[in-house]
Short mmCIF file of C-alpha atoms in Angstrom, two decimals:
data_model
loop_
_atom_site.label_atom_id
_atom_site.label_comp_id
_atom_site.label_asym_id
_atom_site.label_seq_id
_atom_site.Cartn_x
_atom_site.Cartn_y
_atom_site.Cartn_z
CA PHE A 1 8.38 -8.21 -14.92
CA ASP A 2 8.62 -5.42 -12.34
CA TYR A 3 9.02 -7.82 -9.42
CA LEU A 4 11.84 -9.65 -11.19
CA ALA A 5 13.41 -6.28 -12.08
CA LEU A 6 13.32 -5.38 -8.37
CA LEU A 7 15.05 -8.65 -7.43
CA ARG A 8 17.68 -8.11 -10.11
CA TYR A 9 18.21 -4.48 -9.03
CA TYR A 10 19.08 -5.52 -5.45
CA ALA A 11 20.55 -8.99 -6.18
CA LEU A 12 24.04 -7.87 -5.22
CA GLY A 13 22.99 -5.05 -2.93
CA SER A 14 21.44 -4.64 0.48
CA TYR A 15 18.89 -7.27 1.51
CA LYS A 16 17.50 -4.77 4.00
CA THR A 17 16.80 -2.27 1.21
CA LEU A 18 15.25 -5.02 -0.91
CA ALA A 19 13.00 -5.96 2.02
CA LEU A 20 11.91 -2.33 2.35
CA LYS A 21 11.16 -2.06 -1.37
CA MET A 22 9.23 -5.38 -1.34
CA ILE A 23 6.68 -3.85 1.03
CA THR A 24 5.35 -1.56 -1.69
CA ASP A 25 6.07 -3.74 -4.72
CA ASN A 26 2.86 -3.93 -6.79
CA LEU A 27 2.96 -7.71 -7.12
CA MET A 28 3.65 -8.22 -3.42
CA LEU A 29 0.81 -5.84 -2.52
CA LYS A 30 -1.57 -7.87 -4.68
CA TYR A 31 -0.26 -11.36 -3.92
CA LEU A 32 -0.26 -11.01 -0.12
CA ASN A 33 -3.35 -8.80 0.11
CA GLY A 34 -1.46 -5.65 1.08
CA ASP A 35 -3.64 -3.63 -1.29
CA LEU A 36 -6.69 -4.70 0.77
CA ASN A 37 -5.06 -3.70 4.07
CA ASN A 38 -6.73 -0.58 5.44
CA VAL A 39 -7.44 1.19 8.70
CA ASP A 40 -10.97 -0.26 8.98
CA ASN A 41 -9.83 -3.83 8.36
CA PRO A 42 -6.10 -4.46 8.95
CA ASN A 43 -4.97 -7.57 7.07
CA GLU A 44 -2.25 -9.52 8.89
CA ASN A 45 -1.25 -11.66 5.89
CA PHE A 46 1.71 -9.64 4.62
CA ALA A 47 2.85 -8.59 8.11
CA ARG A 48 3.04 -12.25 9.15
CA GLU A 49 4.87 -13.32 5.98
CA PHE A 50 7.27 -10.38 6.18
CA LEU A 51 8.34 -11.30 9.72
CA GLU A 52 8.17 -15.09 9.42
CA LEU A 53 9.45 -15.75 5.91
CA PHE A 54 11.35 -12.70 4.70
CA THR A 55 13.13 -11.37 7.79
CA ILE A 56 13.39 -12.44 11.44
CA GLY A 57 11.65 -15.83 11.39
CA LYS A 58 9.17 -17.11 13.94
CA GLY A 59 11.38 -19.13 16.25
CA ASP A 60 10.05 -21.61 18.78
CA GLN A 61 6.63 -21.07 20.34
CA GLN A 62 6.99 -19.89 23.95
CA ALA A 63 3.25 -19.66 24.72
CA PRO A 64 0.06 -19.25 22.68
CA GLY A 65 0.67 -16.25 20.38
CA ASP A 66 4.22 -15.78 21.64
CA TYR A 67 7.17 -16.99 19.61
CA THR A 68 10.88 -16.58 20.23
CA ASN A 69 11.27 -13.65 17.82
CA TYR A 70 7.87 -11.91 17.82
CA THR A 71 4.36 -12.10 19.23
CA GLU A 72 0.88 -12.00 17.73
CA THR A 73 0.58 -8.43 19.02
CA ASP A 74 3.65 -7.57 16.90
CA ILE A 75 1.83 -9.00 13.86
CA GLN A 76 -1.20 -6.84 14.67
CA ALA A 77 0.94 -3.71 15.11
CA ALA A 78 2.77 -4.44 11.85
CA ALA A 79 -0.51 -4.97 10.00
CA LYS A 80 -1.70 -1.54 11.19
CA LEU A 81 1.61 0.00 10.17
CA LEU A 82 1.28 -1.46 6.67
CA THR A 83 -2.26 -0.18 6.09
CA GLY A 84 -2.99 2.23 3.25
CA PHE A 85 -0.47 1.10 0.63
CA LYS A 86 -2.28 0.50 -2.65
CA LYS A 87 -1.29 -1.07 -5.94
CA GLY A 88 0.21 1.66 -8.11
CA ASN A 89 -0.05 2.64 -11.74
CA ARG A 90 2.81 1.49 -13.99
CA THR A 91 3.31 4.98 -15.41
CA ASN A 92 2.59 7.27 -12.46
CA ASP A 93 3.80 5.49 -9.32
CA ILE A 94 7.53 5.00 -9.85
CA ASP A 95 10.12 4.31 -7.16
CA PRO A 96 12.61 7.21 -7.25
CA ASP A 97 15.56 4.92 -6.42
CA THR A 98 14.95 2.10 -8.90
CA GLY A 99 12.71 3.57 -11.60
CA ILE A 100 10.44 0.52 -11.12
CA PRO A 101 6.66 0.92 -10.65
CA ARG A 102 5.51 0.54 -7.04
CA GLY A 103 2.50 1.04 -4.82
CA TRP A 104 1.40 4.38 -3.45
CA ALA A 105 0.57 5.67 0.02
CA ASN A 106 -3.11 6.43 0.69
CA LEU A 107 -3.29 8.29 4.01
CA ASN A 108 -7.10 7.99 4.11
CA LYS A 109 -6.75 4.18 4.38
CA HIS A 110 -3.80 4.27 6.81
CA ASP A 111 -3.90 3.67 10.57
CA GLN A 112 -2.38 6.91 11.88
CA THR A 113 -2.01 5.77 15.49
CA ASP A 114 1.35 4.94 17.09
CA LYS A 115 2.32 1.26 16.81
CA GLN A 116 3.53 -0.45 19.98
CA PHE A 117 5.73 -3.55 19.59
CA SER A 118 6.50 -6.16 22.25
CA SER A 119 9.58 -6.84 24.32
CA ALA A 120 10.84 -8.97 21.39
CA PHE A 121 11.51 -5.55 19.79
CA GLN A 122 12.47 -3.77 23.03
CA ASP A 123 8.90 -2.37 23.40
CA GLN A 124 9.60 0.02 20.52
CA ILE A 125 6.91 2.47 19.49
CA ILE A 126 6.77 3.59 15.87
CA THR A 127 5.04 6.95 15.54
CA GLY A 128 1.99 6.85 13.30
CA ALA A 129 2.21 8.74 10.03
CA THR A 130 -0.02 11.78 9.57
CA SER A 131 0.84 12.39 5.89
CA SER A 132 1.49 10.24 2.84
CA ALA A 133 5.16 11.24 2.97
CA GLU A 134 5.41 10.11 6.59
CA MET A 135 3.98 6.68 5.66
CA TRP A 136 7.23 5.98 3.79
CA ILE A 137 9.22 7.02 6.88
CA GLU A 138 7.03 4.80 9.06
CA ILE A 139 7.71 1.65 7.00
CA SER A 140 11.41 2.51 6.91
CA GLY A 141 11.42 2.67 10.72
CA PHE A 142 9.64 -0.70 10.81
CA VAL A 143 12.30 -2.31 8.61
CA ASP A 144 15.09 -0.67 10.66
CA MET A 145 13.52 -2.11 13.85
CA ILE A 146 13.43 -5.64 12.41
CA PHE A 147 16.95 -5.52 10.98
CA SER A 148 18.37 -4.22 14.26
CA GLN A 149 17.58 -7.64 15.79
CA GLU A 150 20.47 -10.13 15.68
CA GLU A 151 18.07 -12.95 14.93
CA THR A 152 17.18 -11.36 11.58
CA ALA A 153 20.76 -11.74 10.36
CA ARG A 154 20.96 -15.27 11.75
CA ASN A 155 17.69 -16.28 10.08
CA ILE A 156 18.85 -14.95 6.71
CA CYS A 157 22.22 -16.72 7.13
CA ARG A 158 20.41 -19.99 7.89
CA LYS A 159 18.32 -19.61 4.73
CA LEU A 160 21.42 -18.97 2.62
CA TYR A 161 23.25 -21.92 4.21
CA ARG A 162 20.29 -24.24 3.58
CA TYR A 163 20.01 -23.13 -0.04
CA PHE A 164 23.69 -23.17 -1.01
CA VAL A 165 25.25 -25.76 1.31
CA SER A 166 22.94 -28.15 3.15
CA ARG A 167 19.52 -28.34 4.74
CA ASN A 168 21.17 -29.89 7.81
CA ILE A 169 22.28 -27.25 10.30
CA THR A 170 24.02 -28.89 13.24
CA THR A 171 24.89 -27.22 16.53
CA GLU A 172 28.46 -26.93 15.29
CA ILE A 173 27.36 -25.18 12.08
CA GLU A 174 25.09 -22.86 14.05
CA ASP A 175 27.88 -21.98 16.50
CA ASP A 176 30.79 -21.79 14.02
CA ILE A 177 29.14 -20.40 10.87
CA ILE A 178 25.67 -18.94 11.43
CA ILE A 179 26.20 -16.97 14.66
CA PRO A 180 29.54 -15.39 13.66
#
């Protein structure tokens, strides 16, 4: 119910904001093992899905562990960044923007080190959070970094085109519709 409420809340709004809110959605935390992701054992499952399926897309493989849009080291850095978010209580852990239950930030389970991303993200470093409040800022910076890449918009446009128009994206469609 809460996950569907989140989708409905942002259905006509910002996809970037929806992506940010999905990170701490209780169902997403459980379904993609985010609630098991902690500093002692970073789980790459959600980080990989977030980049590959929900945002920028993988792109073609350039070398082992290196794709057009991100690298395996980016997945590892993202997994560390996403550590410490736990499934929340339906009555206590409420998103202040939506009023929908969400996960909570557990600093004791969070990797507090700085996260270094590859040249695919201009070698950006996201400063590690040292408080629960800063964990929310850290994931916001992560989403901002991903959505500042042109390929994120193109990947989302391709998904919309495939769903609403056709699965066949020709060079002409890419050049005349997707890229603009």
